[in-house]
PDB file of C-alpha atoms in Angstrom:
ATOM      1  CA  MET J  17     -18.527 -10.053   7.686  1.00  0.00           C
ATOM      2  CA  ILE J  18     -14.896 -10.647   6.660  1.00  0.00           C
ATOM      3  CA  THR J  19     -14.186 -13.583   4.244  1.00  0.00           C
ATOM      4  CA  HIS J  20     -10.546 -14.009   3.884  1.00  0.00           C
ATOM      5  CA  ARG J  21      -9.222 -14.845   0.385  1.00  0.00           C
ATOM      6  CA  GLY J  22      -5.506 -13.765   0.495  1.00  0.00           C
ATOM      7  CA  ALA J  23      -3.936 -11.541  -2.143  1.00  0.00           C
ATOM      8  CA  GLU J  24      -5.621 -12.974  -5.265  1.00  0.00           C
ATOM      9  CA  THR J  25      -4.310 -11.702  -8.587  1.00  0.00           C
ATOM     10  CA  LEU J  26      -5.931  -8.550  -9.704  1.00  0.00           C
ATOM     11  CA  HIS J  27      -5.934  -6.944 -13.160  1.00  0.00           C
ATOM     12  CA  THR J  28      -6.538  -3.339 -14.166  1.00  0.00           C
ATOM     13  CA  LYS J  29      -6.323  -1.636 -17.528  1.00  0.00           C
ATOM     14  CA  ARG J  30      -2.459  -1.274 -17.192  1.00  0.00           C
ATOM     15  CA  LEU J  31      -1.395  -3.270 -14.160  1.00  0.00           C
ATOM     16  CA  THR J  32      -1.351  -6.812 -12.756  1.00  0.00           C
ATOM     17  CA  LEU J  33      -1.307  -6.978  -8.890  1.00  0.00           C
ATOM     18  CA  ARG J  34      -0.104 -10.371  -7.681  1.00  0.00           C
ATOM     19  CA  GLN J  35       1.303 -11.933  -4.478  1.00  0.00           C
ATOM     20  CA  ILE J  36       4.851 -10.803  -3.931  1.00  0.00           C
ATOM     21  CA  ARG J  37       7.346 -13.534  -3.988  1.00  0.00           C
ATOM     22  CA  PRO J  38      11.052 -13.762  -2.961  1.00  0.00           C
ATOM     23  CA  GLU J  39      12.179 -13.790  -6.571  1.00  0.00           C
ATOM     24  CA  ASP J  40      10.736 -10.304  -6.861  1.00  0.00           C
ATOM     25  CA  SER J  41      13.505  -9.037  -4.556  1.00  0.00           C
ATOM     26  CA  GLY J  42      15.582  -7.679  -7.441  1.00  0.00           C
ATOM     27  CA  ALA J  43      12.840  -5.511  -8.841  1.00  0.00           C
ATOM     28  CA  MET J  44      11.929  -4.316  -5.359  1.00  0.00           C
ATOM     29  CA  PHE J  45      15.500  -3.286  -4.607  1.00  0.00           C
ATOM     30  CA  LYS J  46      16.087  -1.665  -7.914  1.00  0.00           C
ATOM     31  CA  ASN J  47      12.891   0.061  -8.510  1.00  0.00           C
ATOM     32  CA  TRP J  48      11.722   1.390  -5.020  1.00  0.00           C
ATOM     33  CA  ALA J  49      13.311  -0.099  -1.843  1.00  0.00           C
ATOM     34  CA  ALA J  50      16.713   1.743  -2.475  1.00  0.00           C
ATOM     35  CA  ASP J  51      15.219   4.938  -3.929  1.00  0.00           C
ATOM     36  CA  PRO J  52      15.376   7.762  -1.344  1.00  0.00           C
ATOM     37  CA  LYS J  53      12.586   9.723  -3.178  1.00  0.00           C
ATOM     38  CA  VAL J  54      10.193   6.729  -2.523  1.00  0.00           C
ATOM     39  CA  ASN J  55      10.856   6.353   1.105  1.00  0.00           C
ATOM     40  CA  ARG J  56      11.082  10.023   2.124  1.00  0.00           C
ATOM     41  CA  PHE J  57       7.828   9.924   4.012  1.00  0.00           C
ATOM     42  CA  LEU J  58       7.992   6.262   4.993  1.00  0.00           C
ATOM     43  CA  TRP J  59       9.091   4.727   8.290  1.00  0.00           C
ATOM     44  CA  TRP J  60      11.500   2.031   6.829  1.00  0.00           C
ATOM     45  CA  GLU J  61      15.067   2.622   6.004  1.00  0.00           C
ATOM     46  CA  LEU J  62      16.420   2.259   2.366  1.00  0.00           C
ATOM     47  CA  HIS J  63      17.449  -1.340   1.597  1.00  0.00           C
ATOM     48  CA  ARG J  64      21.249  -1.836   1.419  1.00  0.00           C
ATOM     49  CA  ASP J  65      21.145  -4.640  -1.110  1.00  0.00           C
ATOM     50  CA  GLU J  66      18.937  -7.151  -2.861  1.00  0.00           C
ATOM     51  CA  ALA J  67      19.357  -9.660  -0.070  1.00  0.00           C
ATOM     52  CA  GLU J  68      17.676  -7.326   2.434  1.00  0.00           C
ATOM     53  CA  SER J  69      14.686  -7.019   0.042  1.00  0.00           C
ATOM     54  CA  ARG J  70      14.575 -10.799  -0.256  1.00  0.00           C
ATOM     55  CA  ARG J  71      14.628 -11.261   3.570  1.00  0.00           C
ATOM     56  CA  ILE J  72      11.820  -8.768   3.975  1.00  0.00           C
ATOM     57  CA  ILE J  73       9.532 -10.478   1.406  1.00  0.00           C
ATOM     58  CA  GLU J  74      10.209 -13.825   3.186  1.00  0.00           C
ATOM     59  CA  ASP J  75       9.319 -12.335   6.504  1.00  0.00           C
ATOM     60  CA  TRP J  76       5.976 -11.070   5.074  1.00  0.00           C
ATOM     61  CA  LYS J  77       4.598 -14.667   4.838  1.00  0.00           C
ATOM     62  CA  THR J  78       2.392 -13.599   2.109  1.00  0.00           C
ATOM     63  CA  ASP J  79       0.799 -16.986   1.604  1.00  0.00           C
ATOM     64  CA  ARG J  80      -1.489 -16.485   4.673  1.00  0.00           C
ATOM     65  CA  PRO J  81      -5.213 -16.047   3.708  1.00  0.00           C
ATOM     66  CA  ASP J  82      -5.485 -13.088   5.975  1.00  0.00           C
ATOM     67  CA  HIS J  83      -2.487 -11.211   4.453  1.00  0.00           C
ATOM     68  CA  TYR J  84      -3.272  -8.890   1.536  1.00  0.00           C
ATOM     69  CA  HIS J  85       0.077  -7.674   0.054  1.00  0.00           C
ATOM     70  CA  TRP J  86       0.648  -7.365  -3.631  1.00  0.00           C
ATOM     71  CA  ILE J  87       3.441  -6.454  -6.124  1.00  0.00           C
ATOM     72  CA  ILE J  88       2.416  -3.925  -8.747  1.00  0.00           C
ATOM     73  CA  VAL J  89       3.497  -5.206 -12.155  1.00  0.00           C
ATOM     74  CA  CYS J  90       3.577  -2.816 -15.047  1.00  0.00           C
ATOM     75  CA  ASP J  91       4.792  -3.792 -18.549  1.00  0.00           C
ATOM     76  CA  GLY J  92       6.106  -7.131 -16.959  1.00  0.00           C
ATOM     77  CA  GLU J  93       8.139  -5.457 -14.264  1.00  0.00           C
ATOM     78  CA  GLY J  94       7.489  -5.020 -10.506  1.00  0.00           C
ATOM     79  CA  VAL J  95       7.352  -1.279  -9.788  1.00  0.00           C
ATOM     80  CA  GLY J  96       5.803  -1.154  -6.330  1.00  0.00           C
ATOM     81  CA  THR J  97       3.740  -2.685  -3.609  1.00  0.00           C
ATOM     82  CA  ILE J  98       0.326  -2.198  -2.167  1.00  0.00           C
ATOM     83  CA  GLY J  99      -1.467  -3.885   0.632  1.00  0.00           C
ATOM     84  CA  CYS J 100      -3.435  -4.358   3.810  1.00  0.00           C
ATOM     85  CA  PRO J 101      -1.304  -6.772   5.928  1.00  0.00           C
ATOM     86  CA  ASN J 102      -3.039  -8.640   8.739  1.00  0.00           C
ATOM     87  CA  MET J 103      -1.766  -6.201  11.315  1.00  0.00           C
ATOM     88  CA  VAL J 104      -3.920  -3.417   9.943  1.00  0.00           C
ATOM     89  CA  LEU J 105      -7.057  -5.438   9.085  1.00  0.00           C
ATOM     90  CA  ASP J 106      -9.615  -4.922  11.992  1.00  0.00           C
ATOM     91  CA  GLU J 107     -11.854  -7.929  11.782  1.00  0.00           C
ATOM     92  CA  ILE J 108     -14.100  -6.750  14.629  1.00  0.00           C
ATOM     93  CA  ASN J 109     -14.887  -3.427  12.961  1.00  0.00           C
ATOM     94  CA  GLU J 110     -14.532  -4.696   9.432  1.00  0.00           C
ATOM     95  CA  ASN J 111     -12.008  -2.001   8.333  1.00  0.00           C
ATOM     96  CA  CYS J 112      -8.496  -2.002   6.917  1.00  0.00           C
ATOM     97  CA  GLU J 113      -5.671   0.306   6.316  1.00  0.00           C
ATOM     98  CA  ILE J 114      -3.936   0.264   2.916  1.00  0.00           C
ATOM     99  CA  GLY J 115      -0.363   1.254   2.400  1.00  0.00           C
ATOM    100  CA  TYR J 116       1.583   1.567  -0.806  1.00  0.00           C
ATOM    101  CA  CYS J 117       4.847   2.631  -2.537  1.00  0.00           C
ATOM    102  CA  LEU J 118       5.718   2.984  -6.125  1.00  0.00           C
ATOM    103  CA  ALA J 119       8.939   3.503  -8.024  1.00  0.00           C
ATOM    104  CA  SER J 120       9.540   7.165  -8.421  1.00  0.00           C
ATOM    105  CA  ARG J 121       9.875   6.963 -12.213  1.00  0.00           C
ATOM    106  CA  CYS J 122       6.255   5.672 -12.321  1.00  0.00           C
ATOM    107  CA  TRP J 123       4.842   8.718 -10.392  1.00  0.00           C
ATOM    108  CA  ASN J 124       2.286  11.069 -11.913  1.00  0.00           C
ATOM    109  CA  LYS J 125       0.941   8.547 -14.414  1.00  0.00           C
ATOM    110  CA  GLY J 126      -2.127   7.422 -12.483  1.00  0.00           C
ATOM    111  CA  LEU J 127      -0.686   3.897 -11.708  1.00  0.00           C
ATOM    112  CA  MET J 128      -1.008   4.083  -8.012  1.00  0.00           C
ATOM    113  CA  SER J 129      -4.575   5.474  -8.107  1.00  0.00           C
ATOM    114  CA  GLU J 130      -5.388   2.612 -10.485  1.00  0.00           C
ATOM    115  CA  ALA J 131      -3.841   0.080  -8.169  1.00  0.00           C
ATOM    116  CA  LEU J 132      -5.469   1.541  -5.040  1.00  0.00           C
ATOM    117  CA  ALA J 133      -8.880   1.485  -6.590  1.00  0.00           C
ATOM    118  CA  ALA J 134      -8.514  -2.197  -7.457  1.00  0.00           C
ATOM    119  CA  VAL J 135      -7.455  -3.165  -4.007  1.00  0.00           C
ATOM    120  CA  ILE J 136     -10.295  -1.041  -2.512  1.00  0.00           C
ATOM    121  CA  ASP J 137     -12.736  -2.808  -4.752  1.00  0.00           C
ATOM    122  CA  PHE J 138     -11.386  -6.303  -3.864  1.00  0.00           C
ATOM    123  CA  MET J 139     -11.244  -5.570  -0.155  1.00  0.00           C
ATOM    124  CA  ILE J 140     -14.980  -4.307  -0.171  1.00  0.00           C
ATOM    125  CA  ARG J 141     -16.602  -6.564  -2.787  1.00  0.00           C
ATOM    126  CA  GLU J 142     -14.670  -9.812  -2.135  1.00  0.00           C
ATOM    127  CA  VAL J 143     -13.294  -9.629   1.405  1.00  0.00           C
ATOM    128  CA  GLY J 144     -16.357  -7.831   2.903  1.00  0.00           C
ATOM    129  CA  VAL J 145     -14.526  -4.965   4.447  1.00  0.00           C
ATOM    130  CA  HIS J 146     -16.906  -2.066   5.499  1.00  0.00           C
ATOM    131  CA  ARG J 147     -14.287   0.734   5.613  1.00  0.00           C
ATOM    132  CA  VAL J 148     -11.009   1.068   3.864  1.00  0.00           C
ATOM    133  CA  TYR J 149      -8.612   3.930   5.013  1.00  0.00           C
ATOM    134  CA  ALA J 150      -5.165   5.136   4.211  1.00  0.00           C
ATOM    135  CA  LYS J 151      -2.989   7.883   5.767  1.00  0.00           C
ATOM    136  CA  HIS J 152      -0.235  10.127   4.554  1.00  0.00           C
ATOM    137  CA  ASP J 153       2.180  12.545   6.042  1.00  0.00           C
ATOM    138  CA  VAL J 154       0.737  15.983   5.313  1.00  0.00           C
ATOM    139  CA  LEU J 155       3.916  17.049   3.563  1.00  0.00           C
ATOM    140  CA  ASN J 156       3.444  14.237   1.041  1.00  0.00           C
ATOM    141  CA  VAL J 157       0.577  15.897  -0.914  1.00  0.00           C
ATOM    142  CA  GLY J 158       1.008  13.549  -3.874  1.00  0.00           C
ATOM    143  CA  SER J 159      -0.194  10.617  -1.788  1.00  0.00           C
ATOM    144  CA  GLY J 160      -3.257  12.487  -0.864  1.00  0.00           C
ATOM    145  CA  ARG J 161      -3.985  13.126  -4.582  1.00  0.00           C
ATOM    146  CA  VAL J 162      -3.717   9.334  -5.107  1.00  0.00           C
ATOM    147  CA  MET J 163      -6.179   8.667  -2.453  1.00  0.00           C
ATOM    148  CA  GLU J 164      -8.794  11.150  -3.717  1.00  0.00           C
ATOM    149  CA  LYS J 165      -8.349   9.974  -7.419  1.00  0.00           C
ATOM    150  CA  ALA J 166      -9.009   6.419  -6.204  1.00  0.00           C
ATOM    151  CA  GLY J 167     -12.370   7.497  -4.708  1.00  0.00           C
ATOM    152  CA  MET J 168     -11.335   8.063  -1.006  1.00  0.00           C
ATOM    153  CA  LYS J 169     -12.635  11.147   1.014  1.00  0.00           C
ATOM    154  CA  PRO J 170     -10.564  13.067   3.441  1.00  0.00           C
ATOM    155  CA  GLU J 171     -11.618  12.467   7.053  1.00  0.00           C
ATOM    156  CA  GLY J 172      -9.261  14.612   9.117  1.00  0.00           C
ATOM    157  CA  ILE J 173      -5.739  15.083  10.543  1.00  0.00           C
ATOM    158  CA  GLN J 174      -4.065  12.983  13.212  1.00  0.00           C
ATOM    159  CA  ARG J 175      -1.807  15.583  14.894  1.00  0.00           C
ATOM    160  CA  GLU J 176       1.916  14.617  15.258  1.00  0.00           C
ATOM    161  CA  ALA J 177       0.916  10.966  14.900  1.00  0.00           C
ATOM    162  CA  VAL J 178       4.151   9.900  13.251  1.00  0.00           C
ATOM    163  CA  LYS J 179       7.826  10.349  14.221  1.00  0.00           C
ATOM    164  CA  ARG J 180       9.732  10.996  11.147  1.00  0.00           C
ATOM    165  CA  ARG J 181      13.269   9.509  10.630  1.00  0.00           C
ATOM    166  CA  ASP J 182      14.729  13.004  11.264  1.00  0.00           C
ATOM    167  CA  GLY J 183      13.199  13.019  14.706  1.00  0.00           C
ATOM    168  CA  THR J 184      10.383  15.541  13.989  1.00  0.00           C
ATOM    169  CA  PHE J 185       6.781  14.758  14.486  1.00  0.00           C
ATOM    170  CA  GLY J 186       4.409  14.932  11.507  1.00  0.00           C
ATOM    171  CA  ASP J 187       0.781  15.090  11.052  1.00  0.00           C
ATOM    172  CA  LEU J 188      -1.072  12.393   9.253  1.00  0.00           C
ATOM    173  CA  ARG J 189      -4.035  13.151   6.908  1.00  0.00           C
ATOM    174  CA  VAL J 190      -6.634  10.263   6.832  1.00  0.00           C
ATOM    175  CA  TYR J 191      -8.758   9.296   3.885  1.00  0.00           C
ATOM    176  CA  ALA J 192     -11.316   6.523   3.712  1.00  0.00           C
ATOM    177  CA  VAL J 193     -14.224   5.070   1.711  1.00  0.00           C
ATOM    178  CA  LEU J 194     -17.120   3.125   3.054  1.00  0.00           C
ATOM    179  CA  ALA J 195     -18.659   0.051   1.416  1.00  0.00           C
ATOM    180  CA  ASP J 196     -22.025   1.802   0.699  1.00  0.00           C
ATOM    181  CA  GLU J 197     -20.202   4.704  -0.972  1.00  0.00           C
ATOM    182  CA  TRP J 198     -17.970   2.536  -3.180  1.00  0.00           C
ATOM    183  CA  LYS J 199     -18.497   2.359  -6.842  1.00  0.00           C
ATOM    184  CA  SER J 200     -15.781   0.725  -8.915  1.00  0.00           C
TER     185      SER J 200
END
């Protein structure tokens, strides 16, 4: 059974995950929302300015108890986001999809796997989700490594399930972890 708690502050060895706020728009714009390397495989367009980042954060309405969206803070600076917004939390089937992005300068340091494991743990242990899943474009192999390092298992491929910004269709690889498999 799902028990909504909202995006409570989470701490890992190196990170703090906390509710994102409009005043985080500067870090968001500077560190990942305007970086073409970060959004290469994502559906959203690069942000044009900090004001656009602020508008998006304000639109997320992150203070809702059924909205799970965190900013990833490392060494006092916002370097990415991770979350399971209410649109991908299926209360009937008790599962949720997690999405994330991280400043490219922070890649290959294990930070995203650390953040993902913390969110999986929270969603399973505190919220009561039975299954947590994530997907990535098959061309984005680094994201698959993040999911595996965080304890997720590959489930399969959704063929041509995403239309890329260049107009081509891409396959999505799905990873998941079940509550009874999870060990933090």
